[in-house]
PDB file of C-alpha atoms in Angstrom:
ATOM      1  CA  ASP A   1      -0.027   0.362  -0.231  1.00  0.00           C
ATOM      2  CA  SER A   2       1.622   3.092  -1.084  1.00  0.00           C
ATOM      3  CA  GLY A   3      -0.862   5.995   0.975  1.00  0.00           C
ATOM      4  CA  VAL A   4      -2.049   7.441  -1.984  1.00  0.00           C
ATOM      5  CA  THR A   5      -5.766   6.602  -2.354  1.00  0.00           C
ATOM      6  CA  GLN A   6      -7.343   7.371  -5.638  1.00  0.00           C
ATOM      7  CA  THR A   7     -11.055   6.617  -6.411  1.00  0.00           C
ATOM      8  CA  PRO A   8     -12.911   5.740  -8.518  1.00  0.00           C
ATOM      9  CA  LYS A   9     -11.085   3.209  -9.578  1.00  0.00           C
ATOM     10  CA  HIS A  10     -13.757   2.400 -12.347  1.00  0.00           C
ATOM     11  CA  LEU A  11     -16.014   4.682 -14.973  1.00  0.00           C
ATOM     12  CA  ILE A  12     -17.232   4.612 -17.569  1.00  0.00           C
ATOM     13  CA  THR A  13     -19.203   7.268 -19.377  1.00  0.00           C
ATOM     14  CA  ALA A  14     -20.510   8.748 -22.582  1.00  0.00           C
ATOM     15  CA  THR A  15     -18.836  10.843 -24.971  1.00  0.00           C
ATOM     16  CA  GLY A  16     -19.457  14.730 -24.281  1.00  0.00           C
ATOM     17  CA  GLN A  17     -19.999  13.964 -20.780  1.00  0.00           C
ATOM     18  CA  ARG A  18     -17.598  15.394 -17.600  1.00  0.00           C
ATOM     19  CA  VAL A  19     -15.963  13.604 -15.494  1.00  0.00           C
ATOM     20  CA  THR A  20     -13.658  14.105 -12.103  1.00  0.00           C
ATOM     21  CA  LEU A  21     -11.123  11.548 -10.456  1.00  0.00           C
ATOM     22  CA  ARG A  22      -9.673  12.207  -6.836  1.00  0.00           C
ATOM     23  CA  CYS A  23      -7.291  11.935  -5.311  1.00  0.00           C
ATOM     24  CA  SER A  24      -5.808  12.245  -2.077  1.00  0.00           C
ATOM     25  CA  PRO A  25      -1.373  11.504  -1.070  1.00  0.00           C
ATOM     26  CA  ARG A  26       0.540  10.588   1.315  1.00  0.00           C
ATOM     27  CA  SER A  27       0.203  11.759   4.772  1.00  0.00           C
ATOM     28  CA  GLY A  28       2.246  14.538   4.947  1.00  0.00           C
ATOM     29  CA  ASP A  29       3.464  14.749   1.577  1.00  0.00           C
ATOM     30  CA  LEU A  30       2.980  18.606  -1.153  1.00  0.00           C
ATOM     31  CA  SER A  31       3.183  17.489  -4.306  1.00  0.00           C
ATOM     32  CA  VAL A  32       0.298  15.628  -6.340  1.00  0.00           C
ATOM     33  CA  TYR A  33       1.428  14.229 -10.161  1.00  0.00           C
ATOM     34  CA  TRP A  34      -1.413  13.881 -12.670  1.00  0.00           C
ATOM     35  CA  TYR A  35      -0.323  10.857 -14.927  1.00  0.00           C
ATOM     36  CA  GLN A  36      -1.875   9.675 -18.018  1.00  0.00           C
ATOM     37  CA  GLN A  37      -0.793   5.097 -19.076  1.00  0.00           C
ATOM     38  CA  SER A  38      -3.026   3.717 -22.085  1.00  0.00           C
ATOM     39  CA  LEU A  39      -1.770   1.163 -24.962  1.00  0.00           C
ATOM     40  CA  ASP A  40      -0.537   4.322 -27.621  1.00  0.00           C
ATOM     41  CA  GLN A  41       0.825   6.553 -25.397  1.00  0.00           C
ATOM     42  CA  GLY A  42       2.127   5.202 -22.468  1.00  0.00           C
ATOM     43  CA  LEU A  43       2.871   6.732 -19.045  1.00  0.00           C
ATOM     44  CA  GLN A  44       2.197  11.213 -20.121  1.00  0.00           C
ATOM     45  CA  PHE A  45       2.805  13.380 -16.967  1.00  0.00           C
ATOM     46  CA  LEU A  46      -0.049  15.820 -17.207  1.00  0.00           C
ATOM     47  CA  ILE A  47       0.695  18.192 -14.283  1.00  0.00           C
ATOM     48  CA  GLN A  48       2.183  18.510 -11.370  1.00  0.00           C
ATOM     49  CA  TYR A  49       1.024  20.634  -7.780  1.00  0.00           C
ATOM     50  CA  TYR A  50       3.198  21.023  -4.736  1.00  0.00           C
ATOM     51  CA  ASN A  51       1.038  23.203  -2.227  1.00  0.00           C
ATOM     52  CA  GLY A  52      -1.927  24.081  -3.781  1.00  0.00           C
ATOM     53  CA  GLU A  53       0.291  25.406  -6.534  1.00  0.00           C
ATOM     54  CA  GLU A  54       0.721  24.972  -9.669  1.00  0.00           C
ATOM     55  CA  ARG A  55       4.215  24.333 -10.607  1.00  0.00           C
ATOM     56  CA  ALA A  56       4.845  21.729 -13.841  1.00  0.00           C
ATOM     57  CA  LYS A  57       2.991  21.099 -17.005  1.00  0.00           C
ATOM     58  CA  GLY A  58       2.969  18.337 -19.109  1.00  0.00           C
ATOM     59  CA  ASN A  59       0.761  16.997 -22.242  1.00  0.00           C
ATOM     60  CA  ILE A  60      -2.514  18.415 -20.521  1.00  0.00           C
ATOM     61  CA  LEU A  61      -5.595  19.211 -23.223  1.00  0.00           C
ATOM     62  CA  GLU A  62      -7.144  22.336 -22.719  1.00  0.00           C
ATOM     63  CA  ARG A  63     -10.617  20.229 -21.667  1.00  0.00           C
ATOM     64  CA  PHE A  64      -8.483  19.056 -18.039  1.00  0.00           C
ATOM     65  CA  SER A  65      -8.065  20.790 -15.444  1.00  0.00           C
ATOM     66  CA  ALA A  66      -6.499  20.175 -11.714  1.00  0.00           C
ATOM     67  CA  GLN A  67      -6.269  21.333  -8.839  1.00  0.00           C
ATOM     68  CA  GLN A  68      -4.836  20.670  -5.542  1.00  0.00           C
ATOM     69  CA  PHE A  69      -7.370  21.829  -2.132  1.00  0.00           C
ATOM     70  CA  PRO A  70      -5.698  23.350   1.239  1.00  0.00           C
ATOM     71  CA  ASP A  71      -5.689  19.993   2.647  1.00  0.00           C
ATOM     72  CA  LEU A  72      -3.704  18.473  -0.447  1.00  0.00           C
ATOM     73  CA  HIS A  73      -6.345  16.262  -2.263  1.00  0.00           C
ATOM     74  CA  SER A  74      -6.376  16.595  -5.742  1.00  0.00           C
ATOM     75  CA  GLU A  75      -8.736  16.440  -8.417  1.00  0.00           C
ATOM     76  CA  LEU A  76      -8.489  16.111 -11.791  1.00  0.00           C
ATOM     77  CA  ASN A  77     -11.673  16.924 -13.983  1.00  0.00           C
ATOM     78  CA  LEU A  78     -11.307  15.945 -17.449  1.00  0.00           C
ATOM     79  CA  SER A  79     -14.691  17.417 -19.762  1.00  0.00           C
ATOM     80  CA  SER A  80     -16.727  16.544 -23.015  1.00  0.00           C
ATOM     81  CA  LEU A  81     -14.608  13.156 -23.221  1.00  0.00           C
ATOM     82  CA  GLU A  82     -13.586  11.639 -26.459  1.00  0.00           C
ATOM     83  CA  LEU A  83     -13.493   8.517 -26.851  1.00  0.00           C
ATOM     84  CA  GLY A  84      -9.734   8.600 -27.239  1.00  0.00           C
ATOM     85  CA  ASP A  85      -9.555   9.720 -23.893  1.00  0.00           C
ATOM     86  CA  SER A  86     -10.117   5.980 -22.439  1.00  0.00           C
ATOM     87  CA  ALA A  87      -7.098   5.609 -20.137  1.00  0.00           C
ATOM     88  CA  LEU A  88      -5.901   3.985 -16.650  1.00  0.00           C
ATOM     89  CA  TYR A  89      -5.468   7.694 -14.527  1.00  0.00           C
ATOM     90  CA  PHE A  90      -2.608   8.295 -11.938  1.00  0.00           C
ATOM     91  CA  CYS A  91      -2.373   9.800  -8.977  1.00  0.00           C
ATOM     92  CA  ALA A  92       1.876   9.997  -7.583  1.00  0.00           C
ATOM     93  CA  SER A  93       2.839  12.550  -3.901  1.00  0.00           C
ATOM     94  CA  SER A  94       5.924  13.211  -3.411  1.00  0.00           C
ATOM     95  CA  GLY A  95       7.020  14.342  -0.146  1.00  0.00           C
ATOM     96  CA  THR A  96      10.333  16.337  -2.052  1.00  0.00           C
ATOM     97  CA  PHE A  97       8.923  18.948  -4.951  1.00  0.00           C
ATOM     98  CA  GLY A  98      10.380  16.778  -7.694  1.00  0.00           C
ATOM     99  CA  THR A  99      13.596  14.647  -6.727  1.00  0.00           C
ATOM    100  CA  GLY A 100      12.499  12.091  -4.845  1.00  0.00           C
ATOM    101  CA  GLU A 101      10.315   9.253  -5.329  1.00  0.00           C
ATOM    102  CA  LEU A 102       7.169   9.159  -6.661  1.00  0.00           C
ATOM    103  CA  PHE A 103       4.426   7.353  -4.660  1.00  0.00           C
ATOM    104  CA  PHE A 104       1.602   5.972  -6.858  1.00  0.00           C
ATOM    105  CA  GLY A 105      -1.570   5.365  -6.506  1.00  0.00           C
ATOM    106  CA  GLU A 106      -3.667   2.503  -7.723  1.00  0.00           C
ATOM    107  CA  GLY A 107      -5.084   4.095 -10.693  1.00  0.00           C
ATOM    108  CA  SER A 108      -8.845   5.578 -11.761  1.00  0.00           C
ATOM    109  CA  ARG A 109      -9.220   3.532 -14.933  1.00  0.00           C
ATOM    110  CA  LEU A 110     -12.190   5.728 -16.990  1.00  0.00           C
ATOM    111  CA  THR A 111     -13.355   3.810 -20.559  1.00  0.00           C
ATOM    112  CA  VAL A 112     -15.695   6.742 -22.394  1.00  0.00           C
ATOM    113  CA  LEU A 113     -18.106   4.633 -24.828  1.00  0.00           C
TER     114      LEU A 113
ATOM    115  CA  ALA B   1      13.741  19.381 -22.240  1.00  0.00           C
ATOM    116  CA  GLN B   2      14.600  15.286 -20.328  1.00  0.00           C
ATOM    117  CA  SER B   3      13.565  12.477 -22.885  1.00  0.00           C
ATOM    118  CA  VAL B   4      13.379   8.469 -21.491  1.00  0.00           C
ATOM    119  CA  THR B   5      14.526   5.289 -24.479  1.00  0.00           C
ATOM    120  CA  GLN B   6      13.927   2.165 -23.159  1.00  0.00           C
ATOM    121  CA  LEU B   7      15.456  -0.105 -25.689  1.00  0.00           C
ATOM    122  CA  GLY B   8      12.611  -3.239 -26.302  1.00  0.00           C
ATOM    123  CA  SER B   9       9.198  -3.417 -25.049  1.00  0.00           C
ATOM    124  CA  HIS B  10       9.598  -6.702 -24.398  1.00  0.00           C
ATOM    125  CA  VAL B  11      12.287  -9.029 -22.881  1.00  0.00           C
ATOM    126  CA  SER B  12      12.062 -12.537 -22.645  1.00  0.00           C
ATOM    127  CA  VAL B  13      14.741 -15.013 -19.778  1.00  0.00           C
ATOM    128  CA  SER B  14      14.382 -18.126 -18.368  1.00  0.00           C
ATOM    129  CA  GLU B  15      13.948 -18.336 -14.568  1.00  0.00           C
ATOM    130  CA  GLY B  16      18.276 -17.856 -13.083  1.00  0.00           C
ATOM    131  CA  ALA B  17      18.927 -16.197 -16.181  1.00  0.00           C
ATOM    132  CA  LEU B  18      20.806 -12.534 -16.599  1.00  0.00           C
ATOM    133  CA  VAL B  19      18.528  -9.960 -16.302  1.00  0.00           C
ATOM    134  CA  LEU B  20      19.273  -6.841 -18.252  1.00  0.00           C
ATOM    135  CA  LEU B  21      16.603  -3.630 -19.247  1.00  0.00           C
ATOM    136  CA  ARG B  22      18.058  -0.573 -20.457  1.00  0.00           C
ATOM    137  CA  CYS B  23      17.702   2.959 -20.835  1.00  0.00           C
ATOM    138  CA  ASN B  24      18.787   6.001 -22.148  1.00  0.00           C
ATOM    139  CA  TYR B  25      18.230   9.140 -21.582  1.00  0.00           C
ATOM    140  CA  SER B  26      18.648  12.989 -22.524  1.00  0.00           C
ATOM    141  CA  SER B  27      19.057  15.874 -19.987  1.00  0.00           C
ATOM    142  CA  SER B  28      20.072  19.320 -20.589  1.00  0.00           C
ATOM    143  CA  VAL B  29      20.608  19.346 -17.379  1.00  0.00           C
ATOM    144  CA  PRO B  30      22.435  16.409 -14.753  1.00  0.00           C
ATOM    145  CA  PRO B  31      19.414  14.204 -13.880  1.00  0.00           C
ATOM    146  CA  TYR B  32      17.385  12.082 -11.436  1.00  0.00           C
ATOM    147  CA  LEU B  33      16.880   8.809 -13.301  1.00  0.00           C
ATOM    148  CA  PHE B  34      14.670   6.615 -11.788  1.00  0.00           C
ATOM    149  CA  TRP B  35      13.439   2.189 -12.493  1.00  0.00           C
ATOM    150  CA  TYR B  36       9.463   1.652 -11.431  1.00  0.00           C
ATOM    151  CA  VAL B  37       7.885  -1.632 -11.403  1.00  0.00           C
ATOM    152  CA  GLN B  38       4.364  -2.211 -12.387  1.00  0.00           C
ATOM    153  CA  TYR B  39       2.793  -5.515 -11.660  1.00  0.00           C
ATOM    154  CA  PRO B  40      -0.784  -6.233 -13.476  1.00  0.00           C
ATOM    155  CA  ASN B  41      -3.275  -3.443 -12.041  1.00  0.00           C
ATOM    156  CA  GLN B  42      -1.134  -1.795 -10.200  1.00  0.00           C
ATOM    157  CA  GLY B  43       0.575   1.111  -9.678  1.00  0.00           C
ATOM    158  CA  LEU B  44       4.665   1.772 -10.102  1.00  0.00           C
ATOM    159  CA  GLN B  45       6.591   1.458  -7.263  1.00  0.00           C
ATOM    160  CA  LEU B  46      10.118   1.767  -7.456  1.00  0.00           C
ATOM    161  CA  LEU B  47      12.815  -0.363  -7.879  1.00  0.00           C
ATOM    162  CA  LEU B  48      15.575   2.277  -8.094  1.00  0.00           C
ATOM    163  CA  LYS B  49      17.108   5.962  -7.796  1.00  0.00           C
ATOM    164  CA  TYR B  50      20.381   7.547  -8.817  1.00  0.00           C
ATOM    165  CA  THR B  51      20.439  11.110  -7.507  1.00  0.00           C
ATOM    166  CA  THR B  52      24.039  12.402  -6.666  1.00  0.00           C
ATOM    167  CA  GLY B  53      26.813  10.285  -5.722  1.00  0.00           C
ATOM    168  CA  ALA B  54      27.720   6.834  -6.222  1.00  0.00           C
ATOM    169  CA  THR B  55      27.092   5.741 -10.276  1.00  0.00           C
ATOM    170  CA  LEU B  56      26.575   1.884  -9.105  1.00  0.00           C
ATOM    171  CA  VAL B  57      22.808   1.315  -7.318  1.00  0.00           C
ATOM    172  CA  LYS B  58      21.574  -1.356  -5.737  1.00  0.00           C
ATOM    173  CA  GLY B  59      17.543  -0.911  -5.499  1.00  0.00           C
ATOM    174  CA  ILE B  60      14.222  -3.543  -3.920  1.00  0.00           C
ATOM    175  CA  ASN B  61      14.620  -7.260  -4.977  1.00  0.00           C
ATOM    176  CA  GLY B  62      18.385  -7.256  -6.235  1.00  0.00           C
ATOM    177  CA  PHE B  63      18.172  -5.124  -9.079  1.00  0.00           C
ATOM    178  CA  GLU B  64      20.652  -2.750  -9.970  1.00  0.00           C
ATOM    179  CA  ALA B  65      21.560  -0.133 -11.839  1.00  0.00           C
ATOM    180  CA  GLU B  66      24.176   1.617 -13.555  1.00  0.00           C
ATOM    181  CA  PHE B  67      24.159   5.794 -14.392  1.00  0.00           C
ATOM    182  CA  LYS B  68      27.028   5.771 -17.219  1.00  0.00           C
ATOM    183  CA  LYS B  69      27.192  10.170 -17.960  1.00  0.00           C
ATOM    184  CA  SER B  70      29.307   8.749 -21.188  1.00  0.00           C
ATOM    185  CA  GLU B  71      27.090   7.269 -22.502  1.00  0.00           C
ATOM    186  CA  THR B  72      24.300   8.527 -21.270  1.00  0.00           C
ATOM    187  CA  SER B  73      23.238   5.351 -19.764  1.00  0.00           C
ATOM    188  CA  PHE B  74      21.180   3.837 -16.935  1.00  0.00           C
ATOM    189  CA  HIS B  75      20.741   0.335 -17.434  1.00  0.00           C
ATOM    190  CA  LEU B  76      18.455  -2.340 -14.977  1.00  0.00           C
ATOM    191  CA  THR B  77      19.920  -5.863 -13.838  1.00  0.00           C
ATOM    192  CA  LYS B  78      19.566  -8.991 -11.740  1.00  0.00           C
ATOM    193  CA  PRO B  79      22.299 -11.305 -12.183  1.00  0.00           C
ATOM    194  CA  SER B  80      18.992 -14.587 -11.993  1.00  0.00           C
ATOM    195  CA  ALA B  81      15.705 -13.750 -13.198  1.00  0.00           C
ATOM    196  CA  HIS B  82      12.675 -15.631 -10.869  1.00  0.00           C
ATOM    197  CA  MET B  83       9.296 -16.099 -11.853  1.00  0.00           C
ATOM    198  CA  SER B  84       8.297 -13.037  -9.387  1.00  0.00           C
ATOM    199  CA  ASP B  85       9.889 -10.243 -11.756  1.00  0.00           C
ATOM    200  CA  ALA B  86       7.410 -11.026 -14.453  1.00  0.00           C
ATOM    201  CA  ALA B  87       6.405  -7.417 -15.246  1.00  0.00           C
ATOM    202  CA  GLU B  88       6.378  -4.376 -16.354  1.00  0.00           C
ATOM    203  CA  TYR B  89       9.437  -1.802 -15.830  1.00  0.00           C
ATOM    204  CA  PHE B  90       9.632   2.176 -16.797  1.00  0.00           C
ATOM    205  CA  CYS B  91      12.777   4.228 -17.116  1.00  0.00           C
ATOM    206  CA  ALA B  92      12.391   7.765 -15.635  1.00  0.00           C
ATOM    207  CA  VAL B  93      14.376  10.965 -15.510  1.00  0.00           C
ATOM    208  CA  THR B  94      14.041  13.897 -13.549  1.00  0.00           C
ATOM    209  CA  ALA B  95      15.076  17.476 -14.496  1.00  0.00           C
ATOM    210  CA  ASN B  96      14.588  21.055 -13.144  1.00  0.00           C
ATOM    211  CA  THR B  97      13.322  22.090 -17.217  1.00  0.00           C
ATOM    212  CA  GLY B  98      11.455  25.393 -15.643  1.00  0.00           C
ATOM    213  CA  GLY B  99       9.988  22.420 -13.033  1.00  0.00           C
ATOM    214  CA  PHE B 100      10.704  18.864 -11.975  1.00  0.00           C
ATOM    215  CA  LYS B 101       8.854  16.692 -14.229  1.00  0.00           C
ATOM    216  CA  THR B 102       9.815  13.347 -14.186  1.00  0.00           C
ATOM    217  CA  ILE B 103       9.114  11.818 -17.796  1.00  0.00           C
ATOM    218  CA  PHE B 104       8.758   8.478 -17.630  1.00  0.00           C
ATOM    219  CA  GLY B 105      10.378   5.352 -20.804  1.00  0.00           C
ATOM    220  CA  ALA B 106       7.208   3.933 -22.279  1.00  0.00           C
ATOM    221  CA  GLY B 107       8.346   0.567 -20.716  1.00  0.00           C
ATOM    222  CA  THR B 108       9.327  -2.831 -21.110  1.00  0.00           C
ATOM    223  CA  ARG B 109       7.076  -5.807 -20.347  1.00  0.00           C
ATOM    224  CA  LEU B 110       9.905  -8.469 -18.643  1.00  0.00           C
ATOM    225  CA  PHE B 111       8.199 -11.935 -19.071  1.00  0.00           C
ATOM    226  CA  VAL B 112       9.990 -15.089 -17.596  1.00  0.00           C
ATOM    227  CA  LYS B 113       9.539 -18.374 -18.704  1.00  0.00           C
ATOM    228  CA  ALA B 114       9.893 -21.642 -16.616  1.00  0.00           C
TER     229      ALA B 114
END
């Protein structure tokens, strides 16, 4: 158990819809990262937050947004969903700013029909 | 920007044989390098990491990796494969290029034959 909790574990929705994925980092970790894992794209870095502030951005689509709340949990919002957004979305947390080990949750599997 | 290339999307070895998973990186600044393992239906977990200092890094489950700056490589090895090592392995690089981004390679799936 990494200590990182992601909900929901599975989500099935339709094209055009909006979903929110939630992540609770390990106790005390200030950094939260979001990754998308798909068969054709591999593990893609989306975005990083540190203590509530966005610190690094990767290949995140404009239809996607994220935030980190004062209690350090984070949410990833995916809107106007397309079939190609079907993937496993991982959250990871870290106790250091950028240079340390990432602790991954078990992921949220999104299926868009 | 940094990048990671893992050579071979699939590697198959016999139980007891040497495991060698290849990783080459590119970074404009000194990198931090990691190997992670992913078992089916699980998140990634750290095997080992290189930050500074000794270039031969030992990790969990008998794995080790050597940082070779001149070759921009960080290959993962294990002297003797076990059936339980069958999983997907990811090499990753972190560098401060206007924010710390950890970029992962495409992954190498390791098969272990009895």
